[in-house]
Amino acid sequence: MSDPVLGMVMLGSFIVIVLLGFPVAFTLMAMGIAFGYSSLGDRVFDLAVQRTYAVMANDVLISVPLFIFMGYVIERSNILERLFHALQLASRALPGALAIATLITCAMFATATGIVGAVVTLMGLLAYPAMLRAGYDTRLASGITCAGGCLGIMIPPSIMFILYGATAGVSVARLYAAAFLPGALLAGMYIVYAFVFALVNPKGAPRLPAHMAAGSFLEIVWALITSFVPLALLIAAVLGAILFGLATPSEAAAMGSLGALLLAVAYRGLTWKKLKESVFLTARTSAMVCWLFVGAYIFTSVFGWLGGHHVVEDFMVNYLDLSPIGFMIVTQLIIFLLGWPLEWSEIVLIFVPIFLPLLDTFGIDPVFFGVMVGLNLQTSFMTPPVAMAAYYLKGVAPPHVRIQEIFKGCLPFVGIVLLCMAALYVYPEVALFLPDYLYSSAPTPAGEAIDAIPEGGFQMEEIVPALPPLN
């Protein structure tokens, strides 16, 4: 069996084994080393050590646990309930006020944390019961909660873009700049849909009851000042420091973590128990991401060495004879279908690197491709059978809400995501304007990225431990 065929067998075997329920990270490492050993012999262990060291020595990945910690602290700082109540009062005159307040709260919380499970669960406890009590259609309320919670994948500072940037060798600051307007566009399309739904079907999204909309103008302003403004300033400081090159993502994440702690103290939400929970959850999530990153890098390095990338390139270029637009449609369709059985982290770290060497062939900007992937991955949380956002919500929803109703409520928002992707295909300037404007005279903004996997895989001379000699 030739090496390229062996690479494709390795990829197919991995998909089958993961669908059987084996742990993804350790399956990746085992598959990479086992198939690599058949071609490289003992040198595959050198490659595994080198790739592991390269991942663990990358400074930009420090921002992952820091952003995660920032999110968990904000989640426990008692600010979200205040924020939702303030936005609920501020939008009380609009049709679908609760839905709009929920989406804005989700967008801000997603910006601060990027942890989909945390946002969906917390809003499922806070906003979802309020919408049901107000008489909202169960499907609409379910779709709004799930779709709003998934915005953390897309809206900076997103952990997904950190992992994509490290995989593709692209500046995280550029990715954040490119994702900012599309993320705002997607959130705005969600809000417009909720507003139009409330106009067309007022029984499915009734106006706020009098007891939920009570409050003077000054009370609303004070509620916004004490909830919306502090969180907005924290997010602006973190994201602004990254976008304007004032700090690396790791430094900005550290600043954001400190700011989150100060907010928790100010809102009297920081206790020793909550701090321990935040540290424990951060350590657990970070360990999962790092092991997955190491496994994916070993797997993809072996896949590239075996020539698997050439098989994919030959299939795309010669057999399918795709144009650049055709390539984008095919790859996004594959990622969309992979979102049914797999989570976003597995797609970004395992399957997206297979397409990265082909971007130069088709003349596609890796930053634009990353934004399209980020939009596409919204659907992976809302399409069954995995649909993790739906399961997160079901876990905290009232017993009478069926999972089928939640799935059906998510479908219109999946359609909105696809519509947003189509708009971005037609007008790529929406994503590329801001990074081109900010970094026209500075090709490499602040922020490090590890080397991308070279086209054709790693060469023999590269498979040497890059460690200093022991004394």
XYZ file of C-alpha atoms in Angstrom:
471
model
C 0.000 0.000 0.000
C 1.465 3.371 -1.042
C 1.918 6.173 1.461
C -0.880 8.422 0.038
C -3.361 5.539 0.155
C -2.191 4.773 3.688
C -2.897 8.397 4.609
C -6.456 8.205 3.329
C -6.973 4.896 5.159
C -5.736 6.614 8.325
C -8.245 9.454 7.855
C -11.138 7.079 7.207
C -10.177 4.868 10.155
C -10.088 7.881 12.452
C -13.637 8.938 11.488
C -14.955 5.414 12.117
C -13.185 5.053 15.474
C -14.379 8.475 16.710
C -17.969 7.655 15.755
C -17.641 4.510 17.874
C -17.104 6.767 20.901
C -13.358 6.633 21.568
C -11.674 9.758 23.035
C -10.702 12.039 20.167
C -7.358 13.407 21.417
C -5.823 10.043 22.298
C -7.273 8.431 19.160
C -5.493 11.090 17.102
C -2.157 10.426 18.789
C -2.506 6.659 18.556
C -3.535 6.738 14.889
C -0.775 9.179 13.967
C 1.960 7.176 15.660
C 0.655 3.779 14.470
C 0.328 4.746 10.795
C 3.449 6.901 10.928
C 5.465 3.991 12.290
C 4.590 1.877 9.243
C 6.229 4.485 6.979
C 8.769 6.321 9.140
C 9.750 3.635 11.598
C 11.247 4.894 14.856
C 11.476 8.432 13.458
C 7.753 8.878 14.075
C 8.558 9.175 17.790
C 10.946 12.030 17.003
C 8.163 13.710 15.039
C 5.719 13.246 17.944
C 8.166 14.823 20.397
C 8.940 17.708 18.064
C 5.291 18.470 17.305
C 4.312 18.247 20.990
C 7.146 20.578 21.977
C 6.224 23.042 19.190
C 2.626 23.204 20.417
C 3.446 23.510 24.118
C 6.126 26.154 23.493
C 3.763 28.416 21.565
C 3.125 31.605 23.523
C -0.197 32.454 21.860
C -1.855 29.362 23.349
C -1.408 30.907 26.798
C -4.393 33.078 25.902
C -6.679 30.020 25.746
C -6.794 29.271 29.522
C -6.799 32.990 30.310
C -9.841 33.709 28.126
C -11.561 30.609 29.511
C -10.867 31.773 33.077
C -12.168 35.237 32.222
C -15.403 33.727 30.967
C -15.972 31.487 33.957
C -15.344 34.358 36.395
C -17.805 36.633 34.550
C -20.332 33.800 34.532
C -20.162 33.699 38.334
C -19.987 37.457 38.955
C -23.779 38.071 39.099
C -23.537 40.573 36.228
C -25.555 38.645 33.634
C -28.843 38.840 35.533
C -28.417 42.603 35.940
C -27.498 42.974 32.259
C -30.500 40.986 31.035
C -32.884 42.938 33.265
C -31.446 46.285 32.081
C -31.669 45.350 28.393
C -35.167 43.988 28.935
C -36.284 47.376 30.302
C -34.400 49.323 27.630
C -36.080 47.401 24.786
C -39.538 47.188 26.366
C -41.160 49.368 23.688
C -40.046 47.075 20.857
C -41.926 44.004 19.603
C -40.171 40.891 20.841
C -38.405 42.836 23.584
C -37.464 39.726 25.586
C -36.042 38.020 22.510
C -33.991 41.100 21.594
C -32.729 41.488 25.166
C -31.790 37.797 25.212
C -29.828 38.030 21.958
C -27.944 41.181 23.002
C -27.118 39.628 26.380
C -25.940 36.448 24.643
C -23.787 38.455 22.234
C -22.114 40.382 25.054
C -21.653 37.321 27.234
C -20.329 35.381 24.230
C -17.857 38.182 23.572
C -16.678 38.003 27.155
C -16.404 34.224 27.408
C -16.637 32.344 24.093
C -17.778 29.205 25.972
C -20.943 28.032 24.221
C -22.040 25.610 26.930
C -21.768 28.256 29.639
C -23.736 30.872 27.671
C -26.546 28.514 26.610
C -26.870 27.009 30.092
C -26.887 30.333 31.911
C -29.333 31.960 29.485
C -31.413 28.786 29.625
C -31.782 29.392 33.341
C -32.173 33.166 33.135
C -33.892 34.238 29.898
C -35.554 31.063 28.619
C -38.020 30.684 31.538
C -38.794 34.416 31.338
C -39.738 34.089 27.643
C -41.894 31.039 28.317
C -43.674 32.784 31.203
C -44.334 35.768 28.948
C -46.104 33.491 26.463
C -43.377 33.167 23.826
C -43.570 30.370 21.283
C -41.445 27.513 22.638
C -39.623 27.016 19.339
C -38.750 30.698 19.013
C -37.505 30.913 22.609
C -35.447 27.734 22.131
C -33.897 28.892 18.870
C -33.019 32.324 20.264
C -31.314 30.845 23.336
C -29.326 28.268 21.355
C -28.370 30.580 18.476
C -27.420 33.438 20.807
C -25.273 31.118 22.894
C -23.377 29.937 19.813
C -22.232 33.474 18.944
C -19.192 32.920 21.156
C -17.605 30.845 18.382
C -17.753 33.784 15.986
C -17.551 37.028 17.946
C -14.013 37.996 19.112
C -12.202 37.275 21.320
C -13.116 33.749 20.264
C -11.097 30.708 21.314
C -11.878 29.122 17.955
C -9.903 31.806 16.112
C -6.945 31.310 18.442
C -6.844 27.618 17.532
C -7.403 28.328 13.843
C -4.689 31.001 13.828
C -2.224 28.641 15.498
C -3.090 25.894 13.006
C -3.006 28.055 9.875
C -0.072 30.256 10.895
C -2.299 33.355 10.691
C -2.202 36.309 13.069
C -4.943 36.084 15.681
C -5.308 39.872 15.601
C -6.097 39.766 11.881
C -8.643 37.016 12.447
C -10.330 38.993 15.217
C -10.485 42.087 13.013
C -11.937 40.062 10.135
C -14.530 38.334 12.338
C -15.786 41.469 14.093
C -18.142 42.791 11.390
C -19.454 39.365 10.249
C -20.107 38.457 13.888
C -22.002 41.702 14.424
C -23.867 41.094 11.151
C -24.955 37.622 12.247
C -26.130 38.868 15.645
C -27.998 41.695 13.900
C -29.713 39.234 11.536
C -30.847 37.212 14.551
C -32.317 40.356 16.139
C -34.058 41.364 12.896
C -35.574 37.872 12.619
C -36.907 38.060 16.191
C -38.279 41.576 15.549
C -40.036 40.530 12.320
C -41.384 37.358 13.942
C -42.916 39.457 16.737
C -44.526 41.798 14.191
C -45.943 38.993 12.051
C -46.929 36.696 14.922
C -47.533 38.837 18.035
C -49.094 35.887 19.857
C -45.826 33.947 19.526
C -43.761 36.851 20.895
C -46.076 39.059 22.992
C -45.063 42.372 24.447
C -43.738 42.515 27.978
C -46.289 42.257 30.773
C -46.645 45.394 32.831
C -44.896 43.938 35.895
C -41.824 43.008 33.771
C -41.631 46.404 32.040
C -42.014 48.636 35.080
C -39.301 51.218 35.550
C -38.701 54.923 35.014
C -36.268 56.375 32.489
C -33.694 57.150 35.180
C -33.975 53.611 36.562
C -33.297 52.196 33.096
C -30.285 54.474 32.604
C -28.887 53.525 36.004
C -29.436 49.825 35.301
C -27.521 50.127 32.017
C -24.695 52.106 33.638
C -24.229 49.534 36.368
C -24.444 46.433 34.147
C -23.960 47.120 30.442
C -21.234 49.767 30.652
C -18.697 47.911 32.876
C -18.863 44.731 30.801
C -18.735 46.707 27.550
C -15.660 48.601 28.750
C -13.912 45.353 29.711
C -14.645 43.804 26.316
C -13.587 46.982 24.471
C -10.331 47.145 26.427
C -9.436 43.502 25.717
C -10.461 43.495 22.066
C -9.104 46.988 21.390
C -5.708 46.104 22.834
C -5.486 43.163 20.423
C -6.847 44.885 17.312
C -4.711 48.020 17.666
C -1.537 46.073 18.397
C -1.184 47.372 21.948
C -0.929 43.862 23.381
C -0.645 40.280 22.209
C -3.690 38.032 22.651
C -2.026 36.478 25.703
C -1.375 39.851 27.352
C -4.892 41.066 26.548
C -6.368 37.853 27.952
C -4.404 38.330 31.170
C -5.706 41.893 31.411
C -9.239 40.614 30.772
C -8.919 37.986 33.501
C -7.848 40.650 35.997
C -10.725 42.864 34.877
C -13.180 39.997 35.307
C -11.931 39.419 38.855
C -12.334 43.119 39.657
C -15.870 43.073 38.234
C -16.716 40.022 40.321
C -15.437 41.812 43.429
C -17.409 44.963 42.551
C -20.619 42.979 42.099
C -19.940 40.967 45.260
C -19.952 37.765 43.267
C -16.438 36.569 44.051
C -16.324 33.947 46.748
C -13.675 31.353 47.510
C -15.985 28.599 46.282
C -16.712 30.331 42.984
C -13.024 31.096 42.450
C -12.112 27.436 43.000
C -14.837 26.365 40.561
C -13.554 28.794 37.939
C -9.957 27.583 38.291
C -11.002 23.921 38.189
C -13.197 24.365 35.094
C -10.465 26.397 33.389
C -7.868 23.703 34.059
C -10.172 20.943 32.807
C -11.145 22.786 29.613
C -7.570 23.901 28.889
C -6.218 20.378 29.348
C -8.811 19.067 26.900
C -7.902 21.708 24.309
C -4.142 21.150 24.683
C -4.366 17.358 24.392
C -6.620 17.755 21.373
C -4.179 20.215 19.817
C -1.208 17.896 20.373
C -3.079 14.913 18.954
C -4.301 16.868 15.932
C -0.834 18.208 15.177
C 0.745 14.736 15.314
C -2.062 13.264 13.207
C -1.959 16.023 10.578
C 1.850 15.958 10.398
C 1.829 12.228 9.664
C -1.054 12.694 7.225
C 0.971 15.325 5.378
C 4.121 13.189 5.397
C 2.218 10.257 3.905
C 1.019 12.507 1.087
C -2.631 12.686 2.052
C -2.730 16.408 1.201
C -1.668 15.612 -2.372
C -4.520 13.121 -2.729
C -7.030 15.734 -1.568
C -5.479 18.400 -3.821
C -5.484 16.107 -6.857
C -9.112 15.227 -6.209
C -10.151 18.871 -5.860
C -8.078 20.324 -8.714
C -7.922 17.592 -11.350
C -10.877 15.301 -10.718
C -13.520 17.841 -9.686
C -11.864 20.713 -11.632
C -13.147 23.241 -9.113
C -13.038 27.007 -9.392
C -12.150 29.026 -6.270
C -15.859 29.567 -5.544
C -16.543 25.877 -6.153
C -13.725 24.961 -3.761
C -15.168 27.218 -1.064
C -18.645 25.745 -1.507
C -17.380 22.142 -1.406
C -15.167 22.677 1.654
C -17.873 24.552 3.544
C -20.376 21.824 2.679
C -17.964 19.202 4.038
C -17.467 21.212 7.245
C -21.250 21.657 7.551
C -21.796 17.900 7.266
C -18.957 17.169 9.700
C -20.722 19.415 12.213
C -23.483 16.820 12.568
C -21.376 14.126 14.288
C -18.340 16.167 15.467
C -17.682 19.186 17.673
C -16.153 22.409 16.376
C -12.756 21.876 18.026
C -12.294 18.536 16.264
C -13.232 20.060 12.913
C -10.874 23.033 13.294
C -7.877 21.023 14.477
C -8.253 17.894 12.345
C -10.126 18.541 9.114
C -9.534 22.247 8.421
C -5.715 21.697 8.179
C -6.367 19.243 5.334
C -7.779 22.118 3.266
C -5.239 24.770 4.299
C -2.483 23.752 1.806
C -5.025 24.171 -1.012
C -5.800 27.817 -0.249
C -2.776 29.069 -2.215
C -3.729 26.843 -5.146
C -7.162 28.464 -5.374
C -5.982 31.957 -4.354
C -8.103 32.168 -1.199
C -7.129 34.368 1.732
C -6.693 32.146 4.833
C -8.161 34.923 6.979
C -11.351 34.988 4.890
C -11.459 31.184 4.914
C -11.174 31.217 8.716
C -14.106 33.633 9.026
C -16.224 31.410 6.779
C -15.302 28.395 8.914
C -16.261 30.325 12.049
C -19.677 31.154 10.588
C -20.172 27.585 9.410
C -19.346 26.142 12.822
C -22.361 27.959 14.290
C -24.435 25.259 12.632
C -22.499 22.400 14.278
C -24.087 23.335 17.625
C -27.605 23.557 16.213
C -27.924 20.629 13.790
C -28.768 17.126 15.066
C -27.730 14.486 15.918
C -24.984 16.174 18.035
C -26.446 19.746 18.332
C -24.758 20.364 21.660
C -26.493 23.729 22.188
C -29.861 21.992 22.043
C -28.774 19.409 24.590
C -27.330 22.098 26.877
C -30.698 23.875 26.794
C -32.685 20.671 27.279
C -30.658 19.997 30.413
C -32.010 23.143 32.098
C -35.367 23.541 30.313
C -38.713 22.745 31.955
C -39.699 19.071 31.655
C -42.539 19.761 29.195
C -40.117 21.136 26.559
C -39.178 18.315 24.190
C -35.827 18.073 22.442
C -37.648 17.912 19.085
C -39.130 21.367 19.745
C -35.676 22.739 20.479
C -34.304 21.212 17.259
C -37.147 22.742 15.233
C -36.574 26.106 16.907
C -32.909 26.038 15.853
C -33.612 25.374 12.157
C -34.567 28.985 11.187
C -31.344 30.211 12.774
C -29.326 27.625 10.855
C -30.912 29.108 7.743
C -29.900 32.611 8.882
C -26.297 31.425 9.298
C -26.306 30.010 5.761
C -27.791 33.283 4.479
C -25.043 35.227 6.249
C -22.418 32.952 4.673
C -23.937 33.553 1.230
C -23.818 37.315 1.829
C -20.165 37.033 2.795
C -19.414 35.063 -0.374
C -20.902 37.893 -2.426
C -19.359 40.700 -0.349
C -16.062 39.410 1.124
C -15.139 43.023 1.915
C -17.356 42.753 4.994
C -14.697 40.477 6.506
C -11.564 41.861 4.859
C -12.179 45.602 5.179
C -11.247 45.986 8.844
C -7.981 43.954 8.827
C -6.891 45.657 5.584
C -7.669 49.070 7.059
C -6.010 48.450 10.420
C -2.924 46.626 9.179
C -2.292 48.116 5.740
C 1.115 49.385 6.944
C 1.752 46.579 9.436
C 1.506 43.134 7.823
C 2.085 41.355 11.126
C 0.149 42.863 14.041
C 0.890 41.948 17.600
C 0.318 38.254 18.187
C 2.317 35.120 17.577
C 1.357 32.038 15.594
C 3.103 28.712 15.231
C 4.139 27.637 11.775
C 1.387 26.234 9.590
C 1.721 22.712 8.229
C 3.677 23.139 4.971
C 2.178 22.016 1.691
C 2.983 18.372 1.132
C 3.705 17.716 4.780
C 6.959 17.889 6.728
C 10.177 16.911 4.996
C 12.582 14.313 6.359
C 15.067 16.856 7.676
C 12.273 18.469 9.672
C 11.542 15.290 11.590
C 14.307 15.912 14.107
C 13.748 16.810 17.735
C 14.034 20.590 18.058
C 15.064 20.387 21.713
C 18.278 21.822 23.179
C 20.891 19.221 24.142
C 20.954 18.078 27.742
C 23.983 19.047 29.793
